[in-house]
Short mmCIF file of C-alpha atoms (C1' of nucleotides) in Angstrom, two decimals:
data_model
loop_
_atom_site.label_atom_id
_atom_site.label_comp_id
_atom_site.label_asym_id
_atom_site.label_seq_id
_atom_site.Cartn_x
_atom_site.Cartn_y
_atom_site.Cartn_z
CA MET A 14 -42.15 1.20 7.63
CA PRO A 15 -39.61 3.86 8.34
CA ARG A 16 -36.70 2.31 6.56
CA LEU A 17 -34.61 4.63 4.42
CA THR A 18 -35.67 4.56 0.81
CA ASP A 19 -33.24 2.60 -1.31
CA ALA A 20 -32.21 5.65 -3.30
CA ARG A 21 -31.33 7.55 -0.15
CA LYS A 22 -29.47 4.60 1.29
CA GLU A 23 -27.37 4.29 -1.83
CA LEU A 24 -26.75 8.02 -1.70
CA ARG A 25 -25.29 7.71 1.78
CA ARG A 26 -23.14 4.79 0.70
CA THR A 27 -21.61 6.72 -2.17
CA GLN A 28 -21.28 9.81 0.01
CA ILE A 29 -19.18 7.76 2.41
CA ALA A 30 -17.27 5.94 -0.32
CA GLU A 31 -16.39 9.16 -2.11
CA ALA A 32 -15.20 10.77 1.09
CA ALA A 33 -13.13 7.66 1.71
CA VAL A 34 -11.55 7.89 -1.75
CA ARG A 35 -10.57 11.51 -1.09
CA CYS A 36 -9.00 10.51 2.22
CA PHE A 37 -7.20 7.53 0.70
CA SER A 38 -5.87 9.70 -2.09
CA ARG A 39 -4.39 12.05 0.50
CA ASN A 40 -3.11 9.66 3.15
CA GLY A 41 -3.21 6.12 1.78
CA LEU A 42 -5.41 3.17 2.55
CA GLU A 43 -4.03 2.31 5.96
CA ARG A 44 -3.10 5.74 7.17
CA THR A 45 -6.63 7.08 7.01
CA SER A 46 -8.59 6.41 10.14
CA ILE A 47 -12.33 6.10 10.43
CA ALA A 48 -12.16 9.46 12.19
CA ASP A 49 -10.68 11.01 9.03
CA ILE A 50 -13.52 9.67 6.91
CA THR A 51 -15.92 10.89 9.57
CA VAL A 52 -14.86 14.52 9.18
CA GLU A 53 -14.46 14.29 5.38
CA SER A 54 -17.95 12.87 4.92
CA GLY A 55 -19.65 15.03 7.53
CA LEU A 56 -21.12 11.89 9.08
CA SER A 57 -20.35 10.05 12.29
CA ALA A 58 -18.59 6.79 13.02
CA GLY A 59 -21.85 5.13 13.98
CA SER A 60 -23.40 6.12 10.70
CA ILE A 61 -20.53 4.75 8.68
CA TYR A 62 -20.80 1.41 10.42
CA ALA A 63 -24.51 1.36 9.64
CA HIS A 64 -23.61 1.31 5.94
CA TYR A 65 -20.39 -0.73 5.87
CA ARG A 66 -19.66 -3.74 8.02
CA ASN A 67 -16.10 -2.64 8.77
CA LYS A 68 -13.18 -0.70 7.38
CA ALA A 69 -12.07 -3.50 5.07
CA ASP A 70 -15.53 -3.52 3.56
CA LEU A 71 -15.30 0.19 2.93
CA VAL A 72 -11.86 -0.15 1.37
CA ARG A 73 -13.23 -2.80 -0.96
CA ALA A 74 -16.09 -0.53 -1.97
CA ALA A 75 -13.68 2.33 -2.63
CA ALA A 76 -11.42 0.08 -4.69
CA ARG A 77 -14.34 -1.13 -6.76
CA GLU A 78 -15.54 2.42 -7.32
CA VAL A 79 -12.19 3.71 -8.55
CA LEU A 80 -11.48 0.72 -10.77
CA ALA A 81 -15.00 0.67 -12.17
CA LYS A 82 -14.82 4.32 -13.14
CA ARG A 83 -11.67 3.60 -15.13
CA ALA A 84 -13.34 0.69 -16.85
CA ASP A 85 -16.31 2.88 -17.75
CA VAL A 86 -14.15 5.34 -19.63
CA LEU A 87 -12.85 2.49 -21.71
CA GLY A 88 -16.35 1.15 -22.28
CA GLU A 89 -17.30 4.28 -24.19
CA TYR A 90 -14.56 3.81 -26.76
CA ALA A 91 -15.25 0.11 -27.09
CA ALA A 92 -18.79 0.89 -28.21
CA ALA A 93 -17.83 3.68 -30.61
CA ASP A 94 -18.72 3.43 -34.33
CA ALA A 95 -15.29 4.57 -35.47
CA PRO A 96 -12.84 2.55 -33.40
CA PRO A 97 -9.69 4.54 -32.57
CA SER A 98 -6.28 3.15 -33.42
CA PRO A 99 -4.33 1.63 -30.53
CA ASP A 100 -2.14 4.74 -30.26
CA GLU A 101 -5.15 6.99 -30.29
CA LEU A 102 -6.95 4.76 -27.79
CA LEU A 103 -4.00 4.85 -25.45
CA SER A 104 -3.62 8.60 -25.53
CA ARG A 105 -7.32 9.09 -24.89
CA LEU A 106 -7.20 6.73 -21.93
CA ILE A 107 -4.19 8.56 -20.59
CA ALA A 108 -5.90 11.90 -21.04
CA ALA A 109 -8.82 10.64 -18.96
CA ILE A 110 -6.65 9.78 -15.95
CA ASP A 111 -7.58 11.64 -12.78
CA PRO A 112 -4.54 12.03 -10.50
CA ALA A 113 -6.42 11.41 -7.26
CA GLU A 114 -7.96 8.23 -8.60
CA ALA A 115 -4.64 7.15 -10.02
CA ARG A 116 -3.15 7.34 -6.54
CA VAL A 117 -5.90 5.25 -5.01
CA GLY A 118 -5.63 2.82 -7.89
CA VAL A 119 -1.93 2.28 -7.28
CA GLN A 120 -2.52 1.94 -3.55
CA THR A 121 -5.06 -0.70 -4.43
CA TRP A 122 -2.42 -2.66 -6.32
CA GLY A 123 -0.20 -2.61 -3.27
CA GLU A 124 -3.00 -3.78 -1.04
CA ALA A 125 -3.93 -6.51 -3.50
CA THR A 126 -0.54 -8.16 -3.00
CA THR A 127 -1.55 -9.26 0.50
CA ASP A 128 -5.35 -8.96 0.77
CA PRO A 129 -7.14 -11.70 -1.20
CA ALA A 130 -10.43 -9.81 -1.37
CA ILE A 131 -8.80 -6.73 -2.89
CA ARG A 132 -6.72 -8.96 -5.11
CA ASP A 133 -9.84 -10.53 -6.59
CA ILE A 134 -11.33 -7.13 -7.27
CA VAL A 135 -8.18 -5.86 -8.97
CA VAL A 136 -7.68 -9.00 -11.04
CA ASP A 137 -11.31 -9.04 -12.09
CA MET A 138 -11.29 -5.40 -13.13
CA THR A 139 -7.97 -5.78 -14.93
CA ASP A 140 -9.22 -8.78 -16.88
CA ARG A 141 -12.40 -6.94 -17.77
CA MET A 142 -10.45 -3.92 -18.99
CA ARG A 143 -8.12 -6.06 -21.03
CA ALA A 144 -11.09 -7.81 -22.64
CA MET A 145 -12.66 -4.48 -23.58
CA LEU A 146 -9.33 -3.30 -24.94
CA HIS A 147 -9.16 -6.49 -26.94
CA ASP A 148 -12.61 -5.90 -28.42
CA CYS A 149 -11.68 -2.34 -29.19
CA VAL A 150 -8.49 -3.27 -31.00
CA THR A 151 -10.23 -6.08 -32.87
CA ALA A 152 -12.91 -3.68 -34.06
CA TRP A 153 -10.21 -1.31 -35.29
CA LEU A 154 -8.37 -4.09 -37.11
CA VAL A 155 -11.58 -5.18 -38.84
CA LYS A 156 -13.13 -1.83 -39.66
CA VAL A 157 -10.09 0.29 -40.40
CA GLU A 158 -7.35 -2.15 -41.30
CA HIS A 159 -9.76 -4.56 -42.99
CA HIS A 160 -8.47 -7.72 -41.36
CA GLU A 161 -10.50 -10.91 -41.43
CA PRO A 162 -12.46 -11.16 -38.15
CA PRO A 163 -11.03 -14.50 -36.91
CA ARG A 164 -7.42 -13.49 -37.62
CA ALA A 165 -8.04 -10.01 -36.28
CA TRP A 166 -8.95 -11.38 -32.88
CA GLU A 167 -5.65 -13.23 -32.67
CA HIS A 168 -3.69 -10.25 -33.87
CA ALA A 169 -5.37 -8.05 -31.30
CA THR A 170 -4.17 -10.06 -28.31
CA PRO A 171 -0.57 -8.84 -28.06
CA ILE A 172 -1.60 -5.32 -29.03
CA ALA A 173 -4.20 -5.17 -26.28
CA HIS A 174 -1.62 -6.52 -23.87
CA ARG A 175 0.79 -3.73 -24.77
CA VAL A 176 -1.79 -0.99 -24.58
CA MET A 177 -2.85 -2.23 -21.15
CA ALA A 178 0.72 -2.28 -19.90
CA LEU A 179 1.47 1.20 -21.21
CA TYR A 180 -1.74 2.50 -19.66
CA GLN A 181 -0.95 0.98 -16.28
CA ALA A 182 2.57 2.36 -16.38
CA GLU A 183 1.19 5.81 -17.14
CA LEU A 184 -1.21 5.42 -14.23
CA LEU A 185 1.76 4.72 -11.99
CA TYR A 186 3.71 7.70 -13.30
CA THR A 187 0.73 9.98 -12.76
CA ALA A 188 0.30 8.70 -9.22
CA LEU A 189 3.97 9.35 -8.50
CA ARG A 190 4.27 12.64 -10.34
CA THR A 191 1.30 14.45 -8.83
CA PRO A 192 1.99 15.95 -5.42
CA THR A 193 -0.56 14.79 -2.88
CA GLU A 194 -3.02 17.60 -2.42
CA GLU A 195 -3.40 19.36 0.92
CA THR A 196 -6.46 19.07 3.11
CA PRO A 197 -8.83 21.93 2.28
CA SER A 198 -9.08 24.17 5.35
CA MET R 20 36.70 0.71 21.66
CA PRO R 21 34.19 -2.08 22.17
CA ARG R 22 32.03 -0.88 19.35
CA LEU R 23 30.74 -3.48 16.91
CA THR R 24 33.05 -3.79 13.93
CA ASP R 25 31.65 -2.13 10.82
CA ALA R 26 31.32 -5.41 8.96
CA ARG R 27 29.31 -6.96 11.77
CA LYS R 28 27.15 -3.88 12.10
CA GLU R 29 26.33 -3.96 8.41
CA LEU R 30 25.58 -7.66 8.73
CA ARG R 31 22.97 -6.96 11.39
CA ARG R 32 21.43 -4.22 9.30
CA THR R 33 20.96 -6.48 6.31
CA GLN R 34 19.80 -9.30 8.57
CA ILE R 35 17.05 -7.01 9.82
CA ALA R 36 16.26 -5.56 6.41
CA GLU R 37 15.98 -8.98 4.80
CA ALA R 38 13.69 -10.22 7.55
CA ALA R 39 11.61 -7.09 7.03
CA VAL R 40 11.33 -7.75 3.31
CA ARG R 41 10.10 -11.28 3.99
CA CYS R 42 7.49 -9.94 6.40
CA PHE R 43 6.42 -7.18 4.02
CA SER R 44 6.08 -9.68 1.22
CA ARG R 45 3.73 -11.73 3.38
CA ASN R 46 1.68 -9.06 5.14
CA GLY R 47 2.32 -5.73 3.46
CA LEU R 48 4.20 -2.65 4.60
CA GLU R 49 1.72 -1.42 7.18
CA ARG R 50 0.36 -4.70 8.41
CA THR R 51 3.70 -5.99 9.63
CA SER R 52 4.47 -4.95 13.16
CA ILE R 53 7.89 -4.56 14.69
CA ALA R 54 7.02 -7.71 16.65
CA ASP R 55 6.69 -9.61 13.36
CA ILE R 56 10.13 -8.49 12.24
CA THR R 57 11.41 -9.35 15.69
CA VAL R 58 10.46 -13.03 15.35
CA GLU R 59 11.42 -13.23 11.66
CA SER R 60 14.89 -11.83 12.29
CA GLY R 61 15.47 -13.63 15.57
CA LEU R 62 16.39 -10.33 17.17
CA SER R 63 14.58 -8.14 19.68
CA ALA R 64 12.77 -4.85 19.37
CA GLY R 65 15.49 -3.01 21.22
CA SER R 66 18.11 -4.33 18.85
CA ILE R 67 16.17 -3.26 15.80
CA TYR R 68 15.92 0.26 17.13
CA ALA R 69 19.67 0.28 17.68
CA HIS R 70 20.12 -0.11 13.92
CA TYR R 71 17.19 1.83 12.48
CA ARG R 72 15.83 5.06 13.89
CA ASN R 73 12.19 3.99 13.47
CA LYS R 74 9.90 1.87 11.37
CA ALA R 75 9.72 4.38 8.52
CA ASP R 76 13.50 4.28 8.32
CA LEU R 77 13.42 0.50 8.06
CA VAL R 78 10.74 0.62 5.39
CA ARG R 79 12.90 3.00 3.38
CA ALA R 80 15.87 0.67 3.70
CA ALA R 81 13.79 -2.29 2.58
CA ALA R 82 12.42 -0.34 -0.37
CA ARG R 83 15.90 0.67 -1.43
CA GLU R 84 17.14 -2.89 -1.13
CA VAL R 85 14.39 -4.37 -3.28
CA LEU R 86 14.56 -1.69 -5.95
CA ALA R 87 18.33 -1.73 -6.05
CA LYS R 88 18.41 -5.47 -6.59
CA ARG R 89 16.16 -5.06 -9.60
CA ALA R 90 18.37 -2.33 -10.98
CA ASP R 91 21.43 -4.55 -10.54
CA VAL R 92 19.98 -7.28 -12.73
CA LEU R 93 19.55 -4.71 -15.46
CA GLY R 94 23.05 -3.39 -14.94
CA GLU R 95 24.55 -6.69 -16.04
CA TYR R 96 22.87 -6.59 -19.41
CA ALA R 97 23.72 -2.94 -19.93
CA ALA R 98 27.41 -3.78 -19.67
CA ALA R 99 27.27 -6.87 -21.93
CA ASP R 100 29.36 -7.04 -25.09
CA ALA R 101 26.52 -8.38 -27.21
CA PRO R 102 23.57 -6.16 -26.35
CA PRO R 103 20.28 -8.11 -26.43
CA SER R 104 17.41 -6.91 -28.57
CA PRO R 105 14.60 -5.09 -26.73
CA ASP R 106 12.40 -8.20 -26.87
CA GLU R 107 15.19 -10.38 -25.58
CA LEU R 108 16.06 -7.82 -22.92
CA LEU R 109 12.48 -7.69 -21.74
CA SER R 110 12.07 -11.42 -21.49
CA ARG R 111 15.32 -11.76 -19.56
CA LEU R 112 14.25 -9.07 -17.14
CA ILE R 113 10.91 -10.79 -16.70
CA ALA R 114 12.61 -14.14 -16.12
CA ALA R 115 14.66 -12.56 -13.34
CA ILE R 116 11.61 -11.39 -11.39
CA ASP R 117 11.36 -12.84 -7.90
CA PRO R 118 7.71 -13.03 -6.78
CA ALA R 119 8.34 -11.98 -3.19
CA GLU R 120 10.33 -8.96 -4.27
CA ALA R 121 7.73 -8.11 -6.87
CA ARG R 122 5.13 -7.91 -4.12
CA VAL R 123 7.22 -5.61 -1.99
CA GLY R 124 8.02 -3.54 -5.06
CA VAL R 125 4.35 -3.00 -5.84
CA GLN R 126 3.61 -2.22 -2.19
CA THR R 127 6.36 0.35 -2.44
CA TRP R 128 4.58 2.03 -5.34
CA GLY R 129 1.44 2.29 -3.27
CA GLU R 130 3.31 3.78 -0.34
CA ALA R 131 5.09 6.21 -2.65
CA THR R 132 1.78 7.85 -3.54
CA THR R 133 1.54 9.36 -0.07
CA ASP R 134 5.00 9.19 1.53
CA PRO R 135 7.43 11.70 -0.02
CA ALA R 136 10.54 9.88 1.20
CA ILE R 137 9.47 6.61 -0.41
CA ARG R 138 8.33 8.51 -3.46
CA ASP R 139 11.80 9.95 -3.96
CA ILE R 140 13.37 6.52 -3.66
CA VAL R 141 10.97 5.00 -6.19
CA VAL R 142 11.28 7.86 -8.67
CA ASP R 143 15.05 7.84 -8.39
CA MET R 144 15.31 4.10 -8.93
CA THR R 145 12.82 4.21 -11.79
CA ASP R 146 14.74 6.97 -13.54
CA ARG R 147 17.97 5.11 -13.06
CA MET R 148 16.52 1.92 -14.52
CA ARG R 149 15.07 3.76 -17.48
CA ALA R 150 18.44 5.36 -18.16
CA MET R 151 20.16 1.98 -18.11
CA LEU R 152 17.49 0.58 -20.38
CA HIS R 153 18.08 3.50 -22.68
CA ASP R 154 21.82 2.81 -22.81
CA CYS R 155 21.13 -0.84 -23.41
CA VAL R 156 18.78 -0.20 -26.32
CA THR R 157 21.09 2.41 -27.80
CA ALA R 158 23.97 -0.06 -27.71
CA TRP R 159 21.82 -2.61 -29.49
CA LEU R 160 20.78 -0.11 -32.16
CA VAL R 161 24.38 0.82 -32.80
CA LYS R 162 26.07 -2.56 -32.63
CA VAL R 163 23.43 -4.83 -34.10
CA GLU R 164 21.19 -2.57 -36.17
CA HIS R 165 24.10 -0.33 -37.23
CA HIS R 166 22.38 2.97 -36.50
CA GLU R 167 24.40 6.17 -36.28
CA PRO R 168 25.10 6.85 -32.57
CA PRO R 169 23.42 10.29 -32.32
CA ARG R 170 20.25 9.10 -34.08
CA ALA R 171 20.29 5.84 -32.21
CA TRP R 172 20.01 7.62 -28.89
CA GLU R 173 16.88 9.43 -30.05
CA HIS R 174 15.38 6.28 -31.48
CA ALA R 175 16.04 4.44 -28.24
CA THR R 176 13.94 6.79 -26.12
CA PRO R 177 10.45 5.52 -26.98
CA ILE R 178 11.68 1.93 -27.11
CA ALA R 179 13.18 2.16 -23.64
CA HIS R 180 9.94 3.73 -22.44
CA ARG R 181 7.92 0.82 -23.77
CA VAL R 182 10.24 -1.84 -22.38
CA MET R 183 10.08 -0.17 -18.99
CA ALA R 184 6.29 -0.05 -19.05
CA LEU R 185 5.98 -3.67 -20.11
CA TYR R 186 8.42 -4.71 -17.41
CA GLN R 187 6.55 -2.81 -14.71
CA ALA R 188 3.26 -4.27 -15.85
CA GLU R 189 4.74 -7.76 -15.66
CA LEU R 190 5.99 -6.97 -12.19
CA LEU R 191 2.45 -6.07 -11.21
CA TYR R 192 1.02 -9.23 -12.74
CA THR R 193 3.58 -11.36 -10.94
CA ALA R 194 2.78 -9.67 -7.65
CA LEU R 195 -0.92 -10.31 -8.18
CA ARG R 196 -0.64 -13.80 -9.61
CA THR R 197 1.59 -15.33 -6.98
CA PRO R 198 -0.25 -16.44 -3.86
CA THR R 199 1.31 -14.92 -0.78
CA GLU R 200 3.43 -17.64 0.78
CA GLU R 201 2.63 -19.02 4.21
CA THR R 202 4.81 -18.47 7.23
CA PRO R 203 7.28 -21.36 7.51
CA SER R 204 6.44 -23.36 10.61
"C1'" DC N 30 42.63 -12.68 29.52
"C1'" DC N 31 40.24 -8.40 31.17
"C1'" DA N 32 37.59 -4.40 31.61
"C1'" DC N 33 34.07 -1.98 29.95
"C1'" DA N 34 31.19 0.20 26.79
"C1'" DA N 35 28.16 -0.92 23.34
"C1'" DA N 36 24.54 -3.98 21.86
"C1'" DA N 37 20.74 -6.96 22.70
"C1'" DA N 38 16.75 -8.45 25.27
"C1'" DG N 39 12.25 -7.92 26.62
"C1'" DA N 40 8.97 -5.88 29.66
"C1'" DA N 41 6.60 -1.42 30.17
"C1'" DT N 42 4.10 2.56 28.26
"C1'" DG N 43 1.38 5.81 26.06
"C1'" DG N 44 -1.15 6.95 22.23
"C1'" DC N 45 -4.03 5.81 18.61
"C1'" DT N 46 -7.67 3.26 16.14
"C1'" DG N 47 -11.27 0.33 14.89
"C1'" DC N 48 -15.44 -0.67 16.51
"C1'" DT N 49 -19.66 -0.73 19.69
"C1'" DC N 50 -23.31 0.97 22.44
"C1'" DT N 51 -26.91 4.30 24.21
"C1'" DG N 52 -29.85 7.37 23.54
"C1'" DC N 53 -31.66 11.25 20.48
"C1'" DT N 54 -33.59 12.53 15.73
"C1'" DT N 55 -35.41 11.95 11.64
"C1'" DA N 56 -37.92 10.41 7.66
"C1'" DC N 57 -41.31 7.36 6.05
"C1'" DG N 58 -46.02 4.99 5.82
"C1'" DG N 59 -50.46 5.60 7.08
"C1'" DC Q 27 -50.08 15.11 11.17
"C1'" DC Q 28 -48.23 11.09 14.12
"C1'" DG Q 29 -46.18 6.92 15.78
"C1'" DT Q 30 -42.48 4.26 15.09
"C1'" DA Q 31 -38.48 2.01 13.74
"C1'" DA Q 32 -34.75 3.22 11.45
"C1'" DG Q 33 -30.66 6.28 11.03
"C1'" DC Q 34 -27.42 8.86 13.29
"C1'" DA Q 35 -24.30 11.12 16.76
"C1'" DG Q 36 -20.57 10.81 19.64
"C1'" DA Q 37 -18.55 9.26 23.77
"C1'" DG Q 38 -16.39 5.03 25.45
"C1'" DC Q 39 -13.77 0.69 25.27
"C1'" DA Q 40 -10.53 -2.82 24.34
"C1'" DG Q 41 -6.59 -4.08 21.90
"C1'" DC Q 42 -2.65 -3.25 19.36
"C1'" DC Q 43 1.64 -1.24 18.16
"C1'" DA Q 44 5.67 1.79 17.78
"C1'" DT Q 45 8.91 3.24 20.73
"C1'" DT Q 46 11.62 3.56 25.07
"C1'" DC Q 47 13.92 2.16 29.29
"C1'" DT Q 48 16.45 -1.03 32.24
"C1'" DT Q 49 18.93 -4.86 32.76
"C1'" DT Q 50 21.80 -8.44 31.06
"C1'" DT Q 51 25.01 -10.16 27.75
"C1'" DT Q 52 28.56 -9.84 24.42
"C1'" DG Q 53 32.35 -8.62 21.66
"C1'" DT Q 54 36.53 -5.82 21.23
"C1'" DG Q 55 40.86 -3.25 21.98
"C1'" DG Q 56 44.49 -3.45 24.82
#
DNA sequence: CCACAAAAAGAATGGCTGCTCTGCTTACGG
DNA sequence: CCGTAAGCAGAGCAGCCATTCTTTTTGTGG
């Protein structure tokens, strides 16, 4: 049956989503038209609508992609044998920030203030990141600072909160600092 | 000359801008149409365009209004005789957050990532707030912690940075946490 | 009070945008 | 290889929205 193989279908979806992220990073969530994504992806409008129900669906996918990538970076450190100190953790997270994704991330925050679907995605990803940060800090307290595990978990809470806040602030500064790149001609 | 008196003209401008902020807080910067602002303000489209050149101009005015109000709150503490400690300062700032304005503030960040005019407003206001925070913390270090003024200023820098970040993060959380209010019927 | 110019109203407009629809093309299973 | 059902292209459509234009109303200086 001549359906597209799942791998190929997923490939198209990410091809579209990545093109969308590039467009969003340049022009913002609402200012990019389907036509823009059309030329950026090399596909046609019809094709895009074969893979995403509508524009909102595509925006959600893009938001998830950007936020998930940020969470992944954190996941690596959370699983490390030698847990970094909070300061070290923070500066590594900051070093891993990609300006284009930072911009889309901040746009996502703005959209989340009015769109419940985006809001859920952002809140979910934020909670997940904070939890990983919490694990990471707890591991550091136990392994390096030799705290007792149950107390360490409590101690880690405000520290994780602060690291998260400082990271998000840095994300905002990066998004604002970086000039929005020109369309490649 | 039968021109509107300056006071009345300014009144109309803020009437429009405040209606715009309410709309933005509900539906976001781009999803509110001039028609929405028309019904919220009780004025007509023609009238709005008599006071603002175009929608972008109105958005800029709204952004400035919201950000300036936040800076004003901070200004009070900066001028106080008994400077609050950084923790105290932060919790007072957080207590003064208005959910609706927090939403518009976060939307403003998103818009700033692609619109240079908004970006300048946000960066300017952010810098100004950080500077006031810096003064505030320096005053506390000198008056309460009895640091030497020149050293105090240096010490204050990272503290002010952290307070700012924590405040902005709280602003984001407030914007995400608060359900967007319904239109009054 | 009055005259009159500015301000407000609100319908009209033109452009853009999301989305759909009709065939052509392609890749997959046999 | 081939038939077929899907993916895909791209023009077309309907609706919305910022902005403008004309007419009516309003406030102000004299």
